[in-house]
mmCIF file of N, CA and C in Angstrom:
data_model
loop_
_atom_site.group_PDB
_atom_site.id
_atom_site.type_symbol
_atom_site.label_atom_id
_atom_site.label_comp_id
_atom_site.label_asym_id
_atom_site.label_seq_id
_atom_site.Cartn_x
_atom_site.Cartn_y
_atom_site.Cartn_z
ATOM 1 N N GLN W 1 250.083 104.412 315.572
ATOM 2 C CA GLN W 1 249.857 103.280 314.672
ATOM 3 C C GLN W 1 249.240 102.105 315.429
ATOM 4 N N GLN W 2 249.767 101.822 316.605
ATOM 5 C CA GLN W 2 249.249 100.705 317.403
ATOM 6 C C GLN W 2 247.812 100.979 317.848
ATOM 7 N N LEU W 3 247.533 102.211 318.260
ATOM 8 C CA LEU W 3 246.178 102.579 318.670
ATOM 9 C C LEU W 3 245.219 102.474 317.489
ATOM 10 N N GLU W 4 245.658 102.934 316.333
ATOM 11 C CA GLU W 4 244.812 102.866 315.139
ATOM 12 C C GLU W 4 244.509 101.415 314.782
ATOM 13 N N SER W 5 245.503 100.569 314.916
ATOM 14 C CA SER W 5 245.321 99.140 314.646
ATOM 15 C C SER W 5 244.323 98.538 315.633
ATOM 16 N N PHE W 6 244.437 98.938 316.900
ATOM 17 C CA PHE W 6 243.509 98.447 317.922
ATOM 18 C C PHE W 6 242.085 98.896 317.606
ATOM 19 N N LYS W 7 241.929 100.180 317.260
ATOM 20 C CA LYS W 7 240.597 100.696 316.928
ATOM 21 C C LYS W 7 240.007 99.941 315.738
ATOM 22 N N THR W 8 240.826 99.683 314.747
ATOM 23 C CA THR W 8 240.349 98.959 313.570
ATOM 24 C C THR W 8 239.908 97.557 313.950
ATOM 25 N N ARG W 9 240.687 96.882 314.784
ATOM 26 C CA ARG W 9 240.313 95.526 315.213
ATOM 27 C C ARG W 9 239.019 95.552 316.017
ATOM 28 N N VAL W 10 238.869 96.540 316.901
ATOM 29 C CA VAL W 10 237.635 96.661 317.688
ATOM 30 C C VAL W 10 236.454 96.865 316.753
ATOM 31 N N MET W 11 236.598 97.742 315.783
ATOM 32 C CA MET W 11 235.504 98.000 314.848
ATOM 33 C C MET W 11 235.193 96.770 314.000
ATOM 34 N N GLN W 12 236.208 95.998 313.645
ATOM 35 C CA GLN W 12 235.960 94.790 312.863
ATOM 36 C C GLN W 12 235.136 93.796 313.664
ATOM 37 N N VAL W 13 235.407 93.717 314.951
ATOM 38 C CA VAL W 13 234.635 92.825 315.817
ATOM 39 C C VAL W 13 233.221 93.364 315.990
ATOM 40 N N CYS W 14 233.107 94.673 316.216
ATOM 41 C CA CYS W 14 231.799 95.289 316.446
ATOM 42 C C CYS W 14 230.943 95.299 315.190
ATOM 43 N N SER W 15 231.537 95.616 314.088
ATOM 44 C CA SER W 15 230.788 95.749 312.840
ATOM 45 C C SER W 15 231.746 95.555 311.668
ATOM 46 N N PRO W 16 231.868 94.339 311.190
ATOM 47 C CA PRO W 16 232.837 94.064 310.122
ATOM 48 C C PRO W 16 232.697 94.985 308.910
ATOM 49 N N SER W 17 231.478 95.366 308.559
ATOM 50 C CA SER W 17 231.303 96.227 307.384
ATOM 51 C C SER W 17 231.816 97.645 307.639
ATOM 52 N N ALA W 18 231.774 98.086 308.897
ATOM 53 C CA ALA W 18 232.198 99.450 309.227
ATOM 54 C C ALA W 18 233.706 99.621 309.099
ATOM 55 N N ALA W 19 234.443 98.558 309.342
ATOM 56 C CA ALA W 19 235.899 98.658 309.269
ATOM 57 C C ALA W 19 236.429 97.680 308.231
ATOM 58 N N GLY W 20 235.654 97.490 307.199
ATOM 59 C CA GLY W 20 236.012 96.520 306.173
ATOM 60 C C GLY W 20 237.167 96.975 305.312
ATOM 61 N N SER W 21 237.136 96.529 304.107
ATOM 62 C CA SER W 21 238.258 96.777 303.204
ATOM 63 C C SER W 21 238.127 98.123 302.490
ATOM 64 N N THR W 22 237.444 99.062 303.102
ATOM 65 C CA THR W 22 237.274 100.373 302.473
ATOM 66 C C THR W 22 238.563 101.168 302.519
ATOM 67 N N GLY W 23 239.473 100.778 303.399
ATOM 68 C CA GLY W 23 240.727 101.491 303.531
ATOM 69 C C GLY W 23 240.598 102.745 304.371
ATOM 70 N N LYS W 24 239.421 103.061 304.820
ATOM 71 C CA LYS W 24 239.210 104.254 305.638
ATOM 72 C C LYS W 24 239.681 103.999 307.061
ATOM 73 N N SER W 25 240.216 105.023 307.659
ATOM 74 C CA SER W 25 240.662 104.948 309.040
ATOM 75 C C SER W 25 239.446 105.054 309.968
ATOM 76 N N VAL W 26 239.425 104.235 310.987
ATOM 77 C CA VAL W 26 238.323 104.252 311.951
ATOM 78 C C VAL W 26 238.621 105.319 312.995
ATOM 79 N N THR W 27 237.646 106.175 313.257
ATOM 80 C CA THR W 27 237.875 107.244 314.229
ATOM 81 C C THR W 27 237.575 106.767 315.639
ATOM 82 N N GLU W 28 238.163 107.463 316.579
ATOM 83 C CA GLU W 28 237.922 107.153 317.988
ATOM 84 C C GLU W 28 236.442 107.310 318.314
ATOM 85 N N GLN W 29 235.796 108.316 317.741
ATOM 86 C CA GLN W 29 234.374 108.556 317.991
ATOM 87 C C GLN W 29 233.530 107.396 317.484
ATOM 88 N N GLN W 30 233.905 106.807 316.351
ATOM 89 C CA GLN W 30 233.173 105.653 315.828
ATOM 90 C C GLN W 30 233.277 104.471 316.786
ATOM 91 N N VAL W 31 234.476 104.273 317.317
ATOM 92 C CA VAL W 31 234.682 103.178 318.267
ATOM 93 C C VAL W 31 233.849 103.415 319.520
ATOM 94 N N ILE W 32 233.898 104.638 320.043
ATOM 95 C CA ILE W 32 233.141 104.977 321.252
ATOM 96 C C ILE W 32 231.649 104.775 321.016
ATOM 97 N N GLU W 33 231.148 105.239 319.880
ATOM 98 C CA GLU W 33 229.720 105.110 319.574
ATOM 99 C C GLU W 33 229.318 103.644 319.446
ATOM 100 N N LYS W 34 230.142 102.839 318.814
ATOM 101 C CA LYS W 34 229.818 101.424 318.649
ATOM 102 C C LYS W 34 229.815 100.723 320.006
ATOM 103 N N VAL W 35 230.796 101.028 320.847
ATOM 104 C CA VAL W 35 230.840 100.437 322.187
ATOM 105 C C VAL W 35 229.614 100.870 322.985
ATOM 106 N N ARG W 36 229.213 102.132 322.847
ATOM 107 C CA ARG W 36 228.016 102.634 323.536
ATOM 108 C C ARG W 36 226.767 101.888 323.055
ATOM 109 N N GLN W 37 226.660 101.674 321.749
ATOM 110 C CA GLN W 37 225.509 100.949 321.201
ATOM 111 C C GLN W 37 225.453 99.526 321.748
ATOM 112 N N ILE W 38 226.604 98.885 321.788
ATOM 113 C CA ILE W 38 226.658 97.511 322.301
ATOM 114 C C ILE W 38 226.296 97.484 323.779
ATOM 115 N N SER W 39 226.806 98.450 324.528
ATOM 116 C CA SER W 39 226.505 98.532 325.957
ATOM 117 C C SER W 39 225.011 98.755 326.189
ATOM 118 N N ASP W 40 224.409 99.659 325.407
ATOM 119 C CA ASP W 40 222.970 99.917 325.529
ATOM 120 C C ASP W 40 222.153 98.673 325.198
ATOM 121 N N ALA W 41 222.539 97.986 324.131
ATOM 122 C CA ALA W 41 221.829 96.765 323.744
ATOM 123 C C ALA W 41 221.958 95.709 324.831
ATOM 124 N N ASN W 42 223.134 95.629 325.426
ATOM 125 C CA ASN W 42 223.367 94.670 326.505
ATOM 126 C C ASN W 42 222.489 94.992 327.710
ATOM 127 N N GLN W 43 222.384 96.268 328.052
ATOM 128 C CA GLN W 43 221.553 96.684 329.182
ATOM 129 C C GLN W 43 220.077 96.368 328.919
ATOM 130 N N ARG W 44 219.611 96.642 327.695
ATOM 131 C CA ARG W 44 218.221 96.319 327.345
ATOM 132 C C ARG W 44 217.978 94.815 327.429
ATOM 133 N N SER W 45 218.951 94.061 326.999
ATOM 134 C CA SER W 45 218.833 92.603 327.044
ATOM 135 C C SER W 45 218.731 92.109 328.483
ATOM 136 N N HIS W 46 219.542 92.690 329.372
ATOM 137 C CA HIS W 46 219.483 92.301 330.786
ATOM 138 C C HIS W 46 218.137 92.664 331.406
ATOM 139 N N GLU W 47 217.618 93.838 331.065
ATOM 140 C CA GLU W 47 216.308 94.251 331.575
ATOM 141 C C GLU W 47 215.217 93.299 331.091
ATOM 142 N N ARG W 48 215.295 92.937 329.817
ATOM 143 C CA ARG W 48 214.304 92.018 329.256
ATOM 144 C C ARG W 48 214.386 90.663 329.940
ATOM 145 N N GLU W 49 215.604 90.197 330.170
ATOM 146 C CA GLU W 49 215.781 88.914 330.854
ATOM 147 C C GLU W 49 215.198 88.972 332.267
ATOM 148 N N LYS W 50 215.458 90.075 332.970
ATOM 149 C CA LYS W 50 214.938 90.231 334.332
ATOM 150 C C LYS W 50 213.411 90.223 334.328
ATOM 151 N N ASN W 51 212.814 90.943 333.374
ATOM 152 C CA ASN W 51 211.351 90.981 333.282
ATOM 153 C C ASN W 51 210.774 89.614 332.938
ATOM 154 N N LEU W 52 211.437 88.892 332.047
ATOM 155 C CA LEU W 52 210.964 87.553 331.692
ATOM 156 C C LEU W 52 211.067 86.596 332.881
ATOM 157 N N GLN W 53 212.124 86.750 333.677
ATOM 158 C CA GLN W 53 212.260 85.909 334.867
ATOM 159 C C GLN W 53 211.144 86.198 335.866
ATOM 160 N N LYS W 54 210.799 87.478 336.034
ATOM 161 C CA LYS W 54 209.690 87.838 336.924
ATOM 162 C C LYS W 54 208.382 87.241 336.420
ATOM 163 N N GLU W 55 208.164 87.362 335.112
ATOM 164 C CA GLU W 55 206.935 86.837 334.519
ATOM 165 C C GLU W 55 206.865 85.319 334.679
ATOM 166 N N LEU W 56 207.971 84.649 334.458
ATOM 167 C CA LEU W 56 208.013 83.194 334.611
ATOM 168 C C LEU W 56 207.730 82.796 336.052
ATOM 169 N N SER W 57 208.333 83.498 336.987
ATOM 170 C CA SER W 57 208.110 83.214 338.400
ATOM 171 C C SER W 57 206.642 83.398 338.765
ATOM 172 N N SER W 58 206.047 84.472 338.265
ATOM 173 C CA SER W 58 204.633 84.740 338.524
ATOM 174 C C SER W 58 203.753 83.638 337.948
ATOM 175 N N ARG W 59 204.053 83.223 336.736
ATOM 176 C CA ARG W 59 203.252 82.165 336.102
ATOM 177 C C ARG W 59 203.407 80.835 336.835
ATOM 178 N N LEU W 60 204.608 80.541 337.304
ATOM 179 C CA LEU W 60 204.814 79.298 338.056
ATOM 180 C C LEU W 60 204.029 79.316 339.364
ATOM 181 N N THR W 61 203.999 80.473 340.018
ATOM 182 C CA THR W 61 203.231 80.610 341.252
ATOM 183 C C THR W 61 201.746 80.391 340.973
ATOM 184 N N LYS W 62 201.242 80.999 339.908
ATOM 185 C CA LYS W 62 199.832 80.823 339.547
ATOM 186 C C LYS W 62 199.537 79.370 339.201
ATOM 187 N N GLU W 63 200.466 78.733 338.504
ATOM 188 C CA GLU W 63 200.273 77.326 338.137
ATOM 189 C C GLU W 63 200.187 76.450 339.387
ATOM 190 N N LYS W 64 201.026 76.733 340.374
ATOM 191 C CA LYS W 64 200.978 75.970 341.629
ATOM 192 C C LYS W 64 199.640 76.178 342.329
ATOM 193 N N GLU W 65 199.156 77.422 342.322
ATOM 194 C CA GLU W 65 197.866 77.717 342.949
ATOM 195 C C GLU W 65 196.736 76.968 342.247
ATOM 196 N N VAL W 66 196.760 76.970 340.924
ATOM 197 C CA VAL W 66 195.725 76.269 340.160
ATOM 198 C C VAL W 66 195.788 74.775 340.445
ATOM 199 N N SER W 67 196.989 74.219 340.481
ATOM 200 C CA SER W 67 197.144 72.789 340.773
ATOM 201 C C SER W 67 196.599 72.448 342.156
ATOM 202 N N ALA W 68 196.886 73.302 343.119
ATOM 203 C CA ALA W 68 196.380 73.077 344.474
ATOM 204 C C ALA W 68 194.854 73.154 344.488
ATOM 205 N N ASN W 69 194.288 74.118 343.775
ATOM 206 C CA ASN W 69 192.830 74.251 343.709
ATOM 207 C C ASN W 69 192.188 73.046 343.031
ATOM 208 N N ILE W 70 192.844 72.522 342.018
ATOM 209 C CA ILE W 70 192.324 71.326 341.340
ATOM 210 C C ILE W 70 192.294 70.147 342.305
ATOM 211 N N GLU W 71 193.327 70.002 343.095
ATOM 212 C CA GLU W 71 193.369 68.909 344.075
ATOM 213 C C GLU W 71 192.239 69.045 345.092
ATOM 214 N N VAL W 72 192.019 70.266 345.569
ATOM 215 C CA VAL W 72 190.926 70.510 346.514
ATOM 216 C C VAL W 72 189.596 70.166 345.856
ATOM 217 N N PHE W 73 189.419 70.564 344.622
ATOM 218 C CA PHE W 73 188.193 70.285 343.880
ATOM 219 C C PHE W 73 187.993 68.780 343.705
ATOM 220 N N LYS W 74 189.057 68.060 343.337
ATOM 221 C CA LYS W 74 188.972 66.601 343.179
ATOM 222 C C LYS W 74 188.562 65.937 344.493
ATOM 223 N N ASN W 75 189.195 66.376 345.567
ATOM 224 C CA ASN W 75 188.873 65.803 346.883
ATOM 225 C C ASN W 75 187.423 66.077 347.258
ATOM 226 N N SER W 76 186.960 67.274 346.966
ATOM 227 C CA SER W 76 185.565 67.618 347.262
ATOM 228 C C SER W 76 184.607 66.757 346.452
ATOM 229 N N LEU W 77 184.918 66.526 345.194
ATOM 230 C CA LEU W 77 184.078 65.682 344.346
ATOM 231 C C LEU W 77 184.041 64.246 344.861
ATOM 232 N N GLN W 78 185.191 63.756 345.285
ATOM 233 C CA GLN W 78 185.248 62.384 345.798
ATOM 234 C C GLN W 78 184.408 62.238 347.062
ATOM 235 N N LYS W 79 184.419 63.249 347.901
ATOM 236 C CA LYS W 79 183.638 63.195 349.137
ATOM 237 C C LYS W 79 182.139 63.218 348.846
ATOM 238 N N LEU W 80 181.761 63.878 347.760
ATOM 239 C CA LEU W 80 180.349 63.957 347.403
ATOM 240 C C LEU W 80 179.823 62.638 346.831
ATOM 241 N N GLN W 81 180.685 61.813 346.316
ATOM 242 C CA GLN W 81 180.230 60.570 345.672
ATOM 243 C C GLN W 81 179.971 59.459 346.645
#
């Protein structure tokens, strides 16, 4: 009974409609599958975050290079005048 109550609470947190007021008992396999889905989504989210951080770092590096090149260009123009 306690385990069933725990599974129901877990399912309500994971997917309120899945363990709603249908009166149906939540199976262990449903809980495992929902936890697996959440874990997979979490892993994909972490990968996406890591890739976005790499992309941001790359863009910041390029921006610094462009800024430095602009300064060199400005200095060159000033020397020509």
